[in-house]
One Martini backbone bead per residue (centre of mass of N, CA, C, O) as a GRO file, in nm:
protein
  515
    1MET     BB    1   6.474  30.555  -5.853
    2THR     BB    2   6.236  30.320  -5.864
    3ARG     BB    3   6.153  30.094  -6.109
    4ASN     BB    4   5.874  29.951  -6.294
    5ASN     BB    5   5.959  29.679  -6.506
    6SER     BB    6   5.694  29.539  -6.400
    7SER     BB    7   5.371  29.384  -6.447
    8TYR     BB    8   5.046  29.325  -6.346
    9ALA     BB    9   4.716  29.275  -6.384
   10LEU     BB   10   4.671  29.484  -6.110
   11THR     BB   11   4.812  29.714  -6.212
   12ASN     BB   12   4.835  30.027  -6.245
   13PRO     BB   13   4.826  30.164  -6.552
   14LEU     BB   14   4.993  30.421  -6.485
   15VAL     BB   15   5.236  30.273  -6.369
   16ALA     BB   16   5.299  30.115  -6.628
   17ILE     BB   17   5.328  30.353  -6.829
   18LEU     BB   18   5.539  30.532  -6.634
   19ASN     BB   19   5.734  30.366  -6.453
   20LYS     BB   20   5.599  30.451  -6.164
   21PRO     BB   21   5.508  30.549  -5.879
   22SER     BB   22   5.249  30.741  -5.763
   23ARG     BB   23   5.424  30.931  -5.574
   24ASP     BB   24   5.586  31.036  -5.861
   25PHE     BB   25   5.388  31.198  -5.990
   26GLN     BB   26   5.352  31.424  -6.270
   27ARG     BB   27   5.234  31.649  -6.486
   28ALA     BB   28   5.390  31.547  -6.738
   29ASP     BB   29   5.273  31.261  -6.725
   30PHE     BB   30   4.975  31.338  -6.794
   31LEU     BB   31   5.027  31.463  -7.069
   32ARG     BB   32   5.123  31.199  -7.190
   33VAL     BB   33   4.865  31.032  -7.138
   34ILE     BB   34   4.666  31.210  -7.294
   35ARG     BB   35   4.797  31.151  -7.566
   36GLN     BB   36   4.825  30.836  -7.566
   37LYS     BB   37   4.500  30.783  -7.459
   38GLN     BB   38   4.294  30.993  -7.551
   39ILE     BB   39   4.198  31.207  -7.355
   40GLU     BB   40   3.886  31.387  -7.290
   41ARG     BB   41   3.895  31.388  -6.962
   42ILE     BB   42   3.879  31.540  -6.645
   43THR     BB   43   3.822  31.401  -6.316
   44PHE     BB   44   3.685  31.524  -6.025
   45HIS     BB   45   3.719  31.430  -5.681
   46PHE     BB   46   3.508  31.487  -5.379
   47THR     BB   47   3.440  31.528  -5.041
   48ALA     BB   48   3.159  31.576  -4.873
   49LEU     BB   49   2.949  31.617  -4.600
   50ASP     BB   50   2.810  31.323  -4.671
   51GLY     BB   51   3.074  31.133  -4.764
   52LYS     BB   52   3.068  31.169  -5.069
   53LEU     BB   53   3.140  31.150  -5.395
   54LYS     BB   54   3.225  31.394  -5.614
   55GLU     BB   55   3.196  31.564  -5.947
   56LEU     BB   56   3.415  31.692  -6.220
   57LYS     BB   57   3.400  31.775  -6.563
   58LEU     BB   58   3.693  31.815  -6.789
   59PRO     BB   59   3.754  31.900  -7.091
   60VAL     BB   60   3.993  31.816  -7.349
   61SER     BB   61   4.156  32.023  -7.615
   62ASP     BB   62   4.447  32.092  -7.488
   63SER     BB   63   4.750  32.121  -7.332
   64HIS     BB   64   4.706  32.390  -7.187
   65GLN     BB   65   4.441  32.320  -7.049
   66ALA     BB   66   4.543  32.068  -6.899
   67GLU     BB   67   4.763  32.213  -6.735
   68LEU     BB   68   4.576  32.412  -6.591
   69ILE     BB   69   4.405  32.206  -6.440
   70LEU     BB   70   4.650  32.062  -6.292
   71ALA     BB   71   4.765  32.333  -6.155
   72GLU     BB   72   4.472  32.492  -6.048
   73GLY     BB   73   4.210  32.377  -6.099
   74GLU     BB   74   3.884  32.446  -5.948
   75ARG     BB   75   3.566  32.560  -5.898
   76VAL     BB   76   3.340  32.558  -5.611
   77ASP     BB   77   3.047  32.515  -5.407
   78GLY     BB   78   3.063  32.519  -5.068
   79SER     BB   79   2.757  32.573  -4.981
   80SER     BB   80   2.666  32.295  -5.108
   81LEU     BB   81   2.881  32.082  -5.000
   82PHE     BB   82   2.855  32.254  -4.692
   83LYS     BB   83   2.576  32.245  -4.583
   84GLY     BB   84   2.561  32.399  -4.248
   85ILE     BB   85   2.880  32.541  -4.238
   86VAL     BB   86   2.842  32.715  -4.506
   87GLY     BB   87   2.818  33.010  -4.646
   88THR     BB   88   2.775  33.220  -4.919
   89GLU     BB   89   3.033  33.397  -4.842
   90LEU     BB   90   3.199  33.092  -4.878
   91SER     BB   91   3.151  32.941  -5.158
   92ASP     BB   92   3.436  32.943  -5.268
   93LEU     BB   93   3.639  32.678  -5.402
   94TYR     BB   94   3.916  32.483  -5.438
   95VAL     BB   95   4.002  32.212  -5.662
   96VAL     BB   96   4.289  31.994  -5.617
   97PRO     BB   97   4.497  31.773  -5.741
   98GLU     BB   98   4.620  31.457  -5.635
   99TYR     BB   99   4.848  31.284  -5.805
  100LYS     BB  100   4.860  30.997  -5.651
  101THR     BB  101   4.533  30.942  -5.726
  102ALA     BB  102   4.547  30.850  -6.003
  103PHE     BB  103   4.303  30.737  -6.262
  104LEU     BB  104   4.133  30.517  -6.464
  105ASN     BB  105   3.820  30.507  -6.561
  106PRO     BB  106   3.615  30.215  -6.563
  107PHE     BB  107   3.332  30.369  -6.679
  108GLU     BB  108   3.511  30.590  -6.859
  109GLN     BB  109   3.628  30.636  -7.141
  110GLY     BB  110   3.868  30.896  -7.134
  111SER     BB  111   3.929  30.915  -6.811
  112LEU     BB  112   4.100  31.127  -6.584
  113ASP     BB  113   4.147  31.074  -6.235
  114PHE     BB  114   4.084  31.253  -5.915
  115ILE     BB  115   4.174  31.345  -5.604
  116CYS     BB  116   4.078  31.619  -5.405
  117ARG     BB  117   4.152  31.939  -5.269
  118TYR     BB  118   4.078  32.199  -5.043
  119LEU     BB  119   4.085  32.551  -5.116
  120THR     BB  120   4.122  32.868  -5.066
  121LYS     BB  121   4.160  33.186  -5.197
  122ASP     BB  122   4.466  33.183  -5.043
  123GLY     BB  123   4.577  32.872  -5.051
  124LYS     BB  124   4.436  32.723  -4.819
  125TRP     BB  125   4.327  32.501  -4.612
  126ALA     BB  126   4.025  32.397  -4.563
  127PRO     BB  127   3.904  32.367  -4.231
  128PHE     BB  128   3.599  32.204  -4.284
  129THR     BB  129   3.694  31.965  -4.428
  130LEU     BB  130   3.717  31.631  -4.390
  131ASP     BB  131   4.002  31.578  -4.509
  132ASN     BB  132   4.152  31.816  -4.358
  133ILE     BB  133   4.097  31.723  -4.071
  134LEU     BB  134   4.256  31.461  -4.094
  135LYS     BB  135   4.529  31.582  -4.178
  136ARG     BB  136   4.557  31.753  -3.923
  137ALA     BB  137   4.551  31.520  -3.719
  138TYR     BB  138   4.797  31.364  -3.832
  139LYS     BB  139   5.005  31.586  -3.799
  140PHE     BB  140   4.972  31.609  -3.493
  141PHE     BB  141   5.040  31.320  -3.420
  142HIS     BB  142   5.329  31.313  -3.537
  143LYS     BB  143   5.442  31.555  -3.375
  144SER     BB  144   5.367  31.439  -3.082
  145THR     BB  145   5.497  31.120  -3.129
  146GLY     BB  146   5.671  31.023  -3.399
  147LEU     BB  147   5.444  30.864  -3.539
  148GLU     BB  148   5.254  30.622  -3.704
  149LEU     BB  149   4.916  30.575  -3.843
  150HIS     BB  150   4.755  30.281  -3.923
  151ALA     BB  151   4.496  30.154  -4.155
  152LEU     BB  152   4.219  29.919  -4.183
  153GLY     BB  153   3.936  29.841  -4.374
  154GLU     BB  154   3.594  29.696  -4.350
  155LEU     BB  155   3.380  29.643  -4.614
  156GLU     BB  156   3.038  29.621  -4.569
  157PHE     BB  157   2.780  29.464  -4.783
  158PHE     BB  158   2.488  29.471  -4.986
  159ILE     BB  159   2.344  29.276  -5.240
  160VAL     BB  160   2.072  29.378  -5.437
  161ARG     BB  161   1.839  29.150  -5.595
  162GLU     BB  162   1.700  28.943  -5.766
  163ARG     BB  163   1.589  28.658  -5.705
  164ASP     BB  164   1.711  28.370  -5.653
  165SER     BB  165   1.766  28.077  -5.714
  166SER     BB  166   1.668  27.763  -5.572
  167ILE     BB  167   1.944  27.682  -5.630
  168TYR     BB  168   2.150  27.660  -5.393
  169PRO     BB  169   2.077  27.758  -5.115
  170LEU     BB  170   2.117  28.016  -4.875
  171GLN     BB  171   2.143  28.028  -4.556
  172ASN     BB  172   2.076  28.182  -4.285
  173GLN     BB  173   2.372  28.290  -4.155
  174GLN     BB  174   2.573  28.105  -4.386
  175GLY     BB  175   2.797  28.302  -4.562
  176TYR     BB  176   3.078  28.250  -4.455
  177HIS     BB  177   3.297  28.202  -4.706
  178GLU     BB  178   3.133  28.137  -4.934
  179SER     BB  179   3.069  27.954  -5.226
  180SER     BB  180   3.022  27.846  -5.512
  181PRO     BB  181   2.677  27.821  -5.570
  182PHE     BB  182   2.575  27.962  -5.307
  183ALA     BB  183   2.732  28.204  -5.390
  184LYS     BB  184   2.599  28.469  -5.633
  185CYS     BB  185   2.838  28.729  -5.639
  186GLY     BB  186   3.119  28.672  -5.777
  187GLU     BB  187   3.129  28.857  -6.028
  188ILE     BB  188   3.104  29.124  -5.878
  189LEU     BB  189   3.341  29.089  -5.681
  190ASN     BB  190   3.563  29.059  -5.894
  191GLU     BB  191   3.524  29.342  -6.015
  192ILE     BB  192   3.580  29.502  -5.765
  193VAL     BB  193   3.867  29.395  -5.713
  194HIS     BB  194   3.995  29.474  -5.976
  195HIS     BB  195   3.952  29.789  -5.967
  196LEU     BB  196   4.046  29.848  -5.675
  197THR     BB  197   4.333  29.740  -5.711
  198GLN     BB  198   4.428  29.912  -5.948
  199ILE     BB  199   4.381  30.187  -5.801
  200SER     BB  200   4.505  30.121  -5.493
  201GLY     BB  201   4.677  29.859  -5.401
  202ALA     BB  202   4.479  29.776  -5.113
  203VAL     BB  203   4.382  29.480  -5.139
  204LYS     BB  204   4.359  29.194  -4.947
  205TYR     BB  205   4.042  29.100  -4.950
  206ALA     BB  206   3.757  28.880  -5.036
  207HIS     BB  207   3.407  28.801  -4.928
  208SER     BB  208   3.174  28.622  -4.792
  209GLU     BB  209   2.920  28.685  -4.573
  210VAL     BB  210   2.682  28.606  -4.345
  211GLY     BB  211   2.463  28.759  -4.483
  212SER     BB  212   2.115  28.665  -4.567
  213LEU     BB  213   1.828  28.718  -4.806
  214ASN     BB  214   1.569  28.603  -4.992
  215THR     BB  215   1.341  28.815  -4.869
  216ILE     BB  216   1.236  29.137  -4.883
  217ARG     BB  217   1.064  29.342  -4.646
  218SER     BB  218   0.911  29.646  -4.780
  219ASP     BB  219   0.825  29.991  -4.846
  220ASN     BB  220   1.071  29.983  -5.029
  221GLU     BB  221   1.081  29.945  -5.373
  222GLU     BB  222   1.389  29.902  -5.425
  223ILE     BB  223   1.377  29.610  -5.231
  224ASN     BB  224   1.122  29.473  -5.258
  225GLY     BB  225   1.141  29.117  -5.306
  226LYS     BB  226   1.436  29.085  -5.268
  227SER     BB  227   1.767  29.001  -5.248
  228ALA     BB  228   2.045  28.934  -5.007
  229LYS     BB  229   2.410  28.986  -5.001
  230GLN     BB  230   2.698  28.954  -4.815
  231LEU     BB  231   3.000  29.152  -4.823
  232GLU     BB  232   3.372  29.179  -4.838
  233VAL     BB  233   3.628  29.438  -4.812
  234GLU     BB  234   3.975  29.427  -4.750
  235PHE     BB  235   4.235  29.616  -4.649
  236SER     BB  236   4.532  29.751  -4.640
  237ALA     BB  237   4.762  29.905  -4.472
  238LYS     BB  238   4.749  30.263  -4.411
  239PRO     BB  239   4.755  30.563  -4.384
  240ILE     BB  240   4.484  30.708  -4.240
  241ASP     BB  241   4.431  30.929  -4.461
  242ASP     BB  242   4.428  30.732  -4.705
  243MET     BB  243   4.201  30.535  -4.614
  244ALA     BB  244   3.960  30.721  -4.644
  245ASP     BB  245   3.972  30.756  -4.951
  246LEU     BB  246   3.955  30.452  -5.023
  247LEU     BB  247   3.671  30.400  -4.900
  248VAL     BB  248   3.510  30.606  -5.062
  249LEU     BB  249   3.598  30.491  -5.336
  250GLY     BB  250   3.490  30.205  -5.283
  251LYS     BB  251   3.190  30.281  -5.266
  252TRP     BB  252   3.172  30.397  -5.549
  253LEU     BB  253   3.250  30.138  -5.701
  254ILE     BB  254   3.039  29.942  -5.586
  255ARG     BB  255   2.791  30.096  -5.685
  256ASN     BB  256   2.860  30.100  -5.990
  257ILE     BB  257   2.883  29.795  -6.037
  258SER     BB  258   2.602  29.720  -5.941
  259TYR     BB  259   2.447  29.898  -6.141
  260LYS     BB  260   2.558  29.756  -6.397
  261HIS     BB  261   2.405  29.476  -6.280
  262GLY     BB  262   2.119  29.566  -6.155
  263CYS     BB  263   2.207  29.659  -5.864
  264ILE     BB  264   2.238  29.696  -5.506
  265ALA     BB  265   2.433  29.890  -5.286
  266THR     BB  266   2.458  29.854  -4.923
  267PHE     BB  267   2.575  30.012  -4.597
  268THR     BB  268   2.367  29.966  -4.411
  269PRO     BB  269   2.355  29.852  -4.090
  270LYS     BB  270   2.052  29.737  -4.148
  271ILE     BB  271   1.806  29.499  -4.310
  272GLU     BB  272   1.744  29.282  -4.070
  273GLU     BB  273   1.622  29.098  -3.841
  274GLY     BB  274   1.868  28.851  -3.774
  275VAL     BB  275   2.075  29.006  -3.956
  276ALA     BB  276   2.356  29.098  -4.047
  277GLY     BB  277   2.553  29.368  -4.026
  278ASN     BB  278   2.724  29.671  -4.131
  279GLY     BB  279   3.035  29.701  -4.080
  280LEU     BB  280   3.340  29.922  -3.988
  281HIS     BB  281   3.622  29.805  -3.939
  282PHE     BB  282   3.936  29.876  -3.756
  283HIS     BB  283   4.276  29.851  -3.811
  284LEU     BB  284   4.553  29.921  -3.590
  285GLU     BB  285   4.886  30.080  -3.628
  286LEU     BB  286   5.201  30.133  -3.501
  287MET     BB  287   5.474  30.340  -3.628
  288GLY     BB  288   5.840  30.302  -3.618
  289LYS     BB  289   6.045  30.341  -3.857
  290SER     BB  290   5.855  30.143  -4.038
  291LYS     BB  291   5.763  29.986  -3.771
  292ASN     BB  292   5.608  29.769  -3.582
  293ILE     BB  293   5.503  29.859  -3.220
  294MET     BB  294   5.282  29.644  -3.080
  295VAL     BB  295   5.530  29.468  -2.975
  296SER     BB  296   5.716  29.314  -2.764
  297SER     BB  297   5.982  29.106  -2.684
  298LYS     BB  298   5.742  28.905  -2.548
  299SER     BB  299   5.483  28.904  -2.738
  300THR     BB  300   5.343  29.152  -2.628
  301LEU     BB  301   5.192  29.416  -2.567
  302SER     BB  302   5.275  29.721  -2.584
  303GLU     BB  303   5.260  30.022  -2.441
  304SER     BB  304   5.157  30.167  -2.693
  305ALA     BB  305   4.916  29.980  -2.745
  306LEU     BB  306   4.778  30.029  -2.470
  307ARG     BB  307   4.745  30.332  -2.514
  308LEU     BB  308   4.568  30.313  -2.758
  309ILE     BB  309   4.338  30.167  -2.616
  310GLY     BB  310   4.290  30.383  -2.397
  311GLY     BB  311   4.207  30.605  -2.602
  312LEU     BB  312   3.967  30.459  -2.732
  313CYS     BB  313   3.805  30.431  -2.468
  314GLU     BB  314   3.777  30.737  -2.409
  315TYR     BB  315   3.625  30.793  -2.706
  316ALA     BB  316   3.405  30.581  -2.782
  317ASP     BB  317   3.121  30.716  -2.724
  318SER     BB  318   3.180  30.966  -2.925
  319LEU     BB  319   3.251  30.811  -3.195
  320THR     BB  320   2.954  30.740  -3.272
  321ALA     BB  321   2.893  31.019  -3.410
  322PHE     BB  322   3.074  30.915  -3.673
  323GLY     BB  323   3.010  30.579  -3.688
  324ASN     BB  324   2.681  30.620  -3.587
  325THR     BB  325   2.435  30.812  -3.774
  326VAL     BB  326   2.188  30.613  -3.737
  327SER     BB  327   1.933  30.443  -3.599
  328SER     BB  328   2.019  30.153  -3.711
  329SER     BB  329   2.291  30.133  -3.562
  330TYR     BB  330   2.134  30.050  -3.276
  331LEU     BB  331   2.037  29.765  -3.402
  332ARG     BB  332   2.333  29.645  -3.411
  333LEU     BB  333   2.402  29.729  -3.102
  334VAL     BB  334   2.373  29.414  -2.989
  335PRO     BB  335   2.347  29.136  -2.842
  336ASP     BB  336   2.476  28.847  -3.001
  337HIS     BB  337   2.622  29.009  -3.286
  338GLU     BB  338   2.923  29.094  -3.290
  339ALA     BB  339   2.856  29.361  -3.115
  340PRO     BB  340   2.896  29.634  -2.938
  341THR     BB  341   2.785  29.770  -2.594
  342HIS     BB  342   3.070  29.796  -2.457
  343ILE     BB  343   3.366  29.911  -2.282
  344PHE     BB  344   3.603  29.686  -2.415
  345TRP     BB  345   3.876  29.445  -2.412
  346SER     BB  346   4.009  29.168  -2.627
  347GLU     BB  347   4.132  28.870  -2.767
  348LEU     BB  348   3.843  28.692  -2.807
  349ASN     BB  349   3.603  28.900  -2.822
  350ARG     BB  350   3.356  28.991  -3.071
  351SER     BB  351   3.198  29.197  -2.860
  352ALA     BB  352   3.415  29.387  -2.855
  353LEU     BB  353   3.537  29.693  -2.912
  354ILE     BB  354   3.829  29.558  -2.872
  355ARG     BB  355   4.048  29.360  -3.071
  356VAL     BB  356   4.299  29.097  -3.063
  357PRO     BB  357   4.451  28.970  -3.316
  358LEU     BB  358   4.620  28.804  -3.507
  359GLY     BB  359   5.000  28.884  -3.578
  360TRP     BB  360   5.258  28.715  -3.639
  361THR     BB  361   5.460  28.710  -3.375
  362ASP     BB  362   5.542  28.372  -3.349
  363SER     BB  363   5.607  28.377  -3.665
  364GLY     BB  364   5.757  28.199  -3.955
  365ASN     BB  365   5.705  28.045  -4.226
  366LEU     BB  366   5.435  27.860  -4.222
  367ALA     BB  367   5.464  27.690  -4.485
  368LYS     BB  368   5.679  27.491  -4.369
  369ILE     BB  369   5.473  27.320  -4.209
  370VAL     BB  370   5.290  27.239  -4.460
  371ASN     BB  371   5.579  27.249  -4.641
  372PRO     BB  372   5.857  27.067  -4.580
  373GLY     BB  373   6.000  27.105  -4.877
  374GLU     BB  374   6.067  27.385  -4.827
  375GLN     BB  375   6.366  27.588  -4.860
  376SER     BB  376   6.285  27.846  -4.755
  377VAL     BB  377   6.374  28.089  -4.469
  378LYS     BB  378   6.231  28.335  -4.531
  379LYS     BB  379   6.104  28.630  -4.387
  380VAL     BB  380   5.835  28.813  -4.511
  381ARG     BB  381   5.698  28.916  -4.257
  382ARG     BB  382   5.615  29.158  -4.075
  383GLY     BB  383   5.487  29.290  -3.826
  384GLY     BB  384   5.105  29.245  -3.773
  385GLN     BB  385   4.995  29.395  -3.537
  386THR     BB  386   4.668  29.466  -3.413
  387VAL     BB  387   4.377  29.668  -3.358
  388GLU     BB  388   4.019  29.632  -3.324
  389PHE     BB  389   3.758  29.850  -3.427
  390ARG     BB  390   3.389  29.765  -3.388
  391THR     BB  391   3.162  29.992  -3.402
  392PRO     BB  392   3.141  30.075  -3.677
  393ASP     BB  393   2.962  30.167  -3.979
  394GLY     BB  394   2.818  30.241  -4.296
  395SER     BB  395   2.740  30.547  -4.176
  396ALA     BB  396   3.004  30.669  -4.177
  397LEU     BB  397   3.219  30.944  -4.133
  398ILE     BB  398   3.520  30.868  -4.218
  399HIS     BB  399   3.706  31.115  -4.176
  400LEU     BB  400   3.601  31.187  -3.891
  401LEU     BB  401   3.650  30.921  -3.756
  402LEU     BB  402   3.963  30.909  -3.812
  403ALA     BB  403   4.021  31.171  -3.669
  404GLY     BB  404   3.921  31.072  -3.392
  405ILE     BB  405   4.114  30.830  -3.368
  406THR     BB  406   4.371  31.000  -3.381
  407MET     BB  407   4.311  31.160  -3.120
  408ALA     BB  408   4.298  30.909  -2.939
  409ALA     BB  409   4.589  30.816  -2.987
  410GLU     BB  410   4.730  31.069  -2.883
  411TRP     BB  411   4.611  31.063  -2.601
  412GLY     BB  412   4.717  30.781  -2.521
  413LEU     BB  413   5.032  30.843  -2.560
  414ASN     BB  414   5.014  31.122  -2.350
  415ASN     BB  415   4.835  30.999  -2.123
  416LYS     BB  416   4.838  30.886  -1.793
  417ASN     BB  417   4.541  30.725  -1.812
  418SER     BB  418   4.558  30.501  -2.035
  419LEU     BB  419   4.660  30.250  -1.878
  420ASP     BB  420   4.423  30.236  -1.684
  421ASN     BB  421   4.209  30.189  -1.894
  422ALA     BB  422   4.323  29.922  -2.004
  423GLN     BB  423   4.309  29.766  -1.737
  424LYS     BB  424   3.993  29.812  -1.652
  425LEU     BB  425   3.894  29.728  -1.973
  426TYR     BB  426   3.955  29.425  -1.937
  427SER     BB  427   3.886  29.101  -2.101
  428ARG     BB  428   3.896  28.734  -2.071
  429GLY     BB  429   3.671  28.663  -2.236
  430THR     BB  430   3.454  28.526  -2.432
  431ASN     BB  431   3.205  28.541  -2.672
  432SER     BB  432   3.036  28.517  -2.387
  433LEU     BB  433   2.882  28.746  -2.181
  434LYS     BB  434   2.752  28.823  -1.902
  435LYS     BB  435   2.550  29.069  -1.796
  436LYS     BB  436   2.690  29.116  -1.515
  437THR     BB  437   2.971  29.156  -1.642
  438LEU     BB  438   2.911  29.398  -1.833
  439LYS     BB  439   2.833  29.614  -1.604
  440ILE     BB  440   3.140  29.699  -1.543
  441PHE     BB  441   3.101  29.840  -1.812
  442PRO     BB  442   3.067  30.078  -2.016
  443ARG     BB  443   2.823  30.222  -2.210
  444LEU     BB  444   2.694  30.261  -2.501
  445PRO     BB  445   2.514  30.412  -2.698
  446SER     BB  446   2.145  30.381  -2.805
  447SER     BB  447   2.164  30.656  -2.977
  448CYS     BB  448   2.186  30.946  -3.145
  449ALA     BB  449   2.114  31.126  -2.907
  450GLY     BB  450   2.334  31.016  -2.718
  451SER     BB  451   2.578  31.083  -2.899
  452SER     BB  452   2.534  31.386  -2.908
  453ARG     BB  453   2.574  31.447  -2.607
  454ILE     BB  454   2.862  31.332  -2.582
  455LEU     BB  455   2.999  31.508  -2.788
  456LEU     BB  456   2.940  31.781  -2.648
  457LYS     BB  457   3.081  31.701  -2.381
  458LYS     BB  458   3.365  31.606  -2.558
  459ARG     BB  459   3.465  31.826  -2.768
  460LYS     BB  460   3.761  31.894  -2.665
  461LEU     BB  461   3.894  31.634  -2.778
  462TYR     BB  462   3.862  31.758  -3.084
  463GLU     BB  463   3.923  32.086  -3.060
  464ARG     BB  464   4.192  32.058  -3.000
  465GLU     BB  465   4.429  32.234  -3.177
  466GLY     BB  466   4.210  32.295  -3.408
  467ILE     BB  467   4.093  32.041  -3.557
  468PHE     BB  468   3.795  32.079  -3.479
  469PRO     BB  469   3.548  32.252  -3.575
  470PRO     BB  470   3.272  32.365  -3.417
  471SER     BB  471   3.080  32.344  -3.668
  472VAL     BB  472   3.117  32.032  -3.698
  473THR     BB  473   3.020  31.940  -3.425
  474GLU     BB  474   2.736  32.073  -3.448
  475TYR     BB  475   2.644  31.936  -3.704
  476THR     BB  476   2.660  31.645  -3.602
  477ALA     BB  477   2.457  31.681  -3.373
  478ARG     BB  478   2.217  31.762  -3.557
  479LEU     BB  479   2.210  31.506  -3.727
  480LEU     BB  480   2.138  31.320  -3.489
  481GLN     BB  481   1.884  31.470  -3.377
  482ALA     BB  482   1.710  31.426  -3.647
  483GLU     BB  483   1.628  31.123  -3.571
  484LYS     BB  484   1.445  31.100  -3.319
  485ASP     BB  485   1.565  30.844  -3.092
  486GLU     BB  486   1.557  30.857  -2.779
  487LYS     BB  487   1.292  30.625  -2.743
  488ILE     BB  488   1.307  30.368  -2.927
  489SER     BB  489   1.287  30.118  -2.738
  490HIS     BB  490   1.015  30.192  -2.606
  491LYS     BB  491   0.847  30.208  -2.861
  492LEU     BB  492   0.894  29.916  -2.959
  493ALA     BB  493   0.791  29.771  -2.695
  494SER     BB  494   0.481  29.887  -2.733
  495LEU     BB  495   0.445  29.703  -2.967
  496SER     BB  496   0.348  29.494  -3.169
  497ASP     BB  497   0.497  29.260  -3.348
  498SER     BB  498   0.412  29.366  -3.631
  499ASP     BB  499   0.465  29.671  -3.579
  500ARG     BB  500   0.756  29.646  -3.495
  501LEU     BB  501   0.868  29.527  -3.760
  502GLN     BB  502   0.777  29.761  -3.941
  503GLU     BB  503   0.940  29.983  -3.793
  504ILE     BB  504   1.219  29.860  -3.823
  505ARG     BB  505   1.218  29.862  -4.133
  506ARG     BB  506   1.188  30.163  -4.167
  507ILE     BB  507   1.454  30.238  -4.026
  508MET     BB  508   1.649  30.064  -4.202
  509HIS     BB  509   1.535  30.171  -4.509
  510LYS     BB  510   1.583  30.496  -4.505
  511ASP     BB  511   1.931  30.453  -4.532
  512LEU     BB  512   2.070  30.314  -4.789
  513HIS     BB  513   2.231  30.611  -4.904
  514ARG     BB  514   2.360  30.822  -4.708
  515HIS     BB  515   2.706  30.745  -4.727
   0.00000   0.00000   0.00000
């Protein structure tokens, strides 16, 4: 076993203390940490039906009690955590810590924290929980294809705070990669990156995003009169089931750090008309024998990559049921805002559903070009080609969305029609496609009601092999139908300009903290 004999500033403290990678953590290691760090409590975290992390605090009084907690977990009320799909007759579930997820809580000194899994009374994986659905989907994918599916997510969010100083104002829609003193949330972003990197080891980078708003106008007193700045944290690629946990944990951390600074973090899809929305894009890569297989020997997309794209296109309209779950999601999916409205893919177009970004396929040691005096010829990066799925937003039920994407990938790799999908839904267009050109491609749903109908129509794509329980499909459809937005565009079009803007803001601001 490889030992970690040196640590860096952002190394997970548990990894540094135990001198081993997190995947090798054992119960005895935690008993040692509890004694050494004077741990007062163990905190269990687990994702509920609303997609948020819940927690259970367990005080530690002696080593026997600590070992019992770590070995057996604890009981929780499943009918409360999964209200709407679980009745009171199935109320008890076990939550059991997954050791590799352990971290020291940055907000509570003396707390050793874990992400937990749900088990039933007979010790089986609870079939209806969001995390277990994803794990079941990924196990099926791997068995069916022999491949791994990795993903990285891009968390976009707004920090809402008291109005900024008028010094060095940031212009509307001019915040992309902006630096201080124009971007004024650097301290908060640095703290987010610090803790999230220490805990996950999977932060790729963070930066200021396009959106900014000097003064929010709203009937919601939580944000009215305040300013908003958009930020992004992008993760490194990880197995898709691990990525879901990291993103939910990331949202928990971002909200807590913002709260500590007297600010609000919101992942809501839109905060104002004409201001960039909060997407949740995913980059996907297929791995065979631990190597990226997205590119052929001719540095073009491989057949497997094209099949992945074809599968995503087949599922795309129904995936909005999990990735775009509130009415304001569909105020983001509009033309000319770098958000998709139709089902097609492209290398160039940021309005495409699926984009093929640069992937370091024809390069190696790029720094040698910029720094001709560099002596090393070592190629550091493995193949990094991905495809980017751009529909989802901050309202996504992340575990269910990624489970759906996993099922789409499996379908694409094994279905004879996937290559035809990829061929007919390809556009060589630039960033701006004409409306008549767009019409040749299928349209994405324009409301929660539309997404609900398509999900129910295509439910077999998700429920095959017993991956998605019917109760979860039906719950998701009811959740979408409750938005009552069937004719939202017609309603908005019938209003006066001032009434329309007021109604749009009501729709946007009612779900600041939904998921």
